Coordinates of C-alpha atoms in Angstrom, one line a residue:
X1 CA 0.0 0.0 0.0
X2 CA 1.2 3.4 -1.0
X3 CA 0.9 5.0 2.7
X4 CA 2.8 2.6 4.1
X5 CA 5.5 2.7 1.5
X6 CA 5.6 6.6 1.8
X7 CA 5.6 6.2 5.8
X8 CA 8.6 3.8 5.8
X9 CA 10.4 5.8 2.8
X10 CA 10.2 9.4 5.3
X11 CA 9.7 7.8 8.8
X12 CA 12.1 5.0 9.1
X13 CA 15.2 5.2 11.8
X14 CA 16.6 2.2 9.8
X15 CA 16.7 3.5 6.1
X16 CA 19.7 5.4 5.9
X17 CA 18.1 7.6 3.1
X18 CA 14.9 8.6 5.3
X19 CA 13.9 12.2 6.4
X20 CA 14.1 10.7 9.9
X21 CA 17.9 9.9 9.7
X22 CA 18.7 12.8 7.9
X23 CA 17.2 14.6 10.7
X24 CA 19.0 12.8 13.2
X25 CA 22.5 13.6 11.5
X26 CA 21.8 17.1 12.0
X27 CA 20.7 17.8 15.5
X28 CA 20.4 21.6 17.1
X29 CA 19.9 22.3 12.8
X30 CA 16.7 22.9 11.1
X31 CA 16.6 20.2 8.3
X32 CA 13.8 20.3 5.1
X33 CA 12.2 17.4 5.4
X34 CA 8.8 15.7 3.7
X35 CA 5.7 17.4 5.8
X36 CA 4.9 13.6 6.5
X37 CA 7.5 13.4 8.8
X38 CA 6.4 16.9 10.4
X39 CA 3.1 15.2 10.7
X40 CA 4.4 12.3 12.3
X41 CA 6.4 14.6 14.5
X42 CA 3.6 16.4 15.6
X43 CA 1.9 13.4 16.5
X44 CA 4.5 12.2 18.6
X45 CA 5.0 15.4 20.2
X46 CA 0.8 15.1 21.3
X47 CA 1.3 11.7 22.7
X48 CA 4.6 13.0 24.7
X49 CA 2.4 15.6 26.0
X50 CA -0.8 13.5 26.6
X51 CA 1.4 11.2 28.6
X52 CA 3.2 13.6 30.6
X53 CA 6.6 12.4 28.3
X54 CA 6.3 8.4 29.1
X55 CA 5.8 8.5 24.9
X56 CA 8.8 10.0 23.8
X57 CA 9.8 10.4 20.4
X58 CA 13.5 11.4 21.3
X59 CA 14.6 7.9 22.5
X60 CA 16.6 7.1 19.1
X61 CA 20.0 7.4 20.7
X62 CA 19.5 5.4 23.7
X63 CA 17.6 2.8 21.5
X64 CA 21.0 2.9 19.2
X65 CA 23.2 2.8 22.1
X66 CA 21.4 -0.2 23.8
X67 CA 22.0 -2.3 20.1
X68 CA 18.5 -1.7 18.6
X69 CA 20.4 0.3 15.4
X70 CA 18.8 -2.1 12.6
X71 CA 15.7 -4.1 11.7
X72 CA 14.6 -7.2 13.4
X73 CA 14.9 -8.8 9.9
X74 CA 18.6 -8.1 10.1
X75 CA 19.3 -9.2 13.5
X76 CA 21.4 -12.4 14.0
X77 CA 20.9 -15.1 16.9
X78 CA 23.5 -14.8 19.6
X79 CA 24.3 -17.8 21.7
X80 CA 25.9 -16.2 24.6
X81 CA 24.4 -13.7 27.1
X82 CA 24.8 -10.0 26.2
X83 CA 25.2 -7.5 28.9
X84 CA 23.8 -4.1 28.4
X85 CA 25.8 -1.3 30.0
X86 CA 23.9 1.6 31.8
X87 CA 23.0 4.2 28.9
X88 CA 23.0 7.4 29.4
X89 CA 19.7 8.8 27.7
X90 CA 21.6 12.1 26.9
X91 CA 19.5 15.4 27.1
X92 CA 16.4 15.2 30.0
X93 CA 13.5 13.2 28.9
X94 CA 11.2 16.4 28.7
X95 CA 13.7 17.6 25.7
X96 CA 11.0 16.6 23.4
X97 CA 9.5 20.0 24.4
X98 CA 12.4 21.8 22.4
X99 CA 11.7 19.8 18.8
X100 CA 11.3 22.5 16.1
X101 CA 8.4 21.9 14.0
X102 CA 7.9 24.0 10.8
X103 CA 4.6 23.0 9.2
X104 CA 6.1 24.0 5.3
X105 CA 8.6 21.1 6.2
X106 CA 11.3 21.5 8.1
X107 CA 12.3 20.0 11.7
X108 CA 15.1 20.6 14.2
X109 CA 15.9 18.3 17.1
X110 CA 18.0 19.5 20.1
X111 CA 21.6 18.5 20.1
X112 CA 22.1 15.3 21.7
X113 CA 19.3 13.6 20.8
X114 CA 17.7 11.8 17.8
X115 CA 14.2 11.1 16.9
X116 CA 12.4 7.6 17.3
X117 CA 8.8 7.0 15.9
X118 CA 8.7 3.4 17.0
X119 CA 6.2 4.7 19.8
X120 CA 3.9 5.9 17.9
X121 CA 4.2 5.4 14.1
X122 CA 2.6 2.3 13.4
X123 CA -0.5 3.4 15.0
X124 CA -0.6 6.5 13.1
X125 CA 0.2 4.7 9.9
X126 CA -3.1 2.2 10.8
X127 CA -5.0 5.2 11.4
X128 CA -4.0 7.0 8.3
X129 CA -5.0 3.9 6.0
X130 CA -8.3 3.0 7.9
X131 CA -9.1 6.4 7.3
X132 CA -8.2 6.2 3.4
X133 CA -10.2 3.1 3.2
X134 CA -12.9 4.5 5.0
X135 CA -13.0 8.0 2.9
X136 CA -12.3 6.0 -0.6
X137 CA -14.3 3.2 -0.3
X138 CA -17.0 3.5 2.6
X139 CA -15.9 0.1 3.6
X140 CA -15.2 -1.3 7.3
X141 CA -11.9 -2.4 7.7
X142 CA -9.4 -3.6 10.3
X143 CA -5.8 -2.8 9.6
X144 CA -3.0 -4.1 11.8
X145 CA 0.4 -3.2 11.7
X146 CA 2.5 -5.0 14.2
X147 CA -0.3 -5.3 16.6
X148 CA -1.5 -1.7 16.1
X149 CA -4.7 -1.8 15.1
X150 CA -7.3 0.6 13.8
X151 CA -10.8 -0.3 13.4
X152 CA -12.8 2.0 10.6
X153 CA -16.6 0.8 10.6
X154 CA -18.6 3.7 8.8
X155 CA -22.4 3.3 8.7
X156 CA -22.1 -0.6 9.7
X157 CA -23.5 -2.2 12.3
X158 CA -20.4 -2.6 15.2
X159 CA -18.5 -6.2 14.3
X160 CA -18.9 -8.5 17.0
X161 CA -15.4 -9.9 18.6
X162 CA -15.7 -13.1 21.2
X163 CA -12.6 -13.1 23.3
X164 CA -11.6 -16.3 25.2
X165 CA -8.7 -17.5 27.5
X166 CA -9.1 -20.9 25.4
X167 CA -8.8 -21.6 22.1
X168 CA -12.1 -22.9 20.9
X169 CA -14.0 -22.4 24.0

């Protein structure tokens, strides 16, 4: 689906050609980016505000220092136990409030930080895809991206979902 390709191309921390990686390579400077990334970061900042900073779009640096620096399909299994060092998160966890957003297409992150949209990215993309299906086709849809689910059910009877602790029960 084109929406998902666009989000991946612009917002991925694992694609060196993404706009997000360009922003992370230039902390403290305004960087021209696709407006889609500006919107994604705005959504992430609203989530940070709503959660008092528990959801934080600037965890890219600590995540990378902990070894989460590539996509899951590029990880190798290890037989030995990995000891993770204590990781200095860098600037204060509320530094997300210092992110600069220019809605014409530019972003600035504080020095010593890096964006990571993993906390809201899939949910936001699910919402966009479901809204597109609803708007274009007027049909109900369930969109799941790695467990982040959006249900769009325009003018239809609600879907009934049965949940059980035991299969077949």
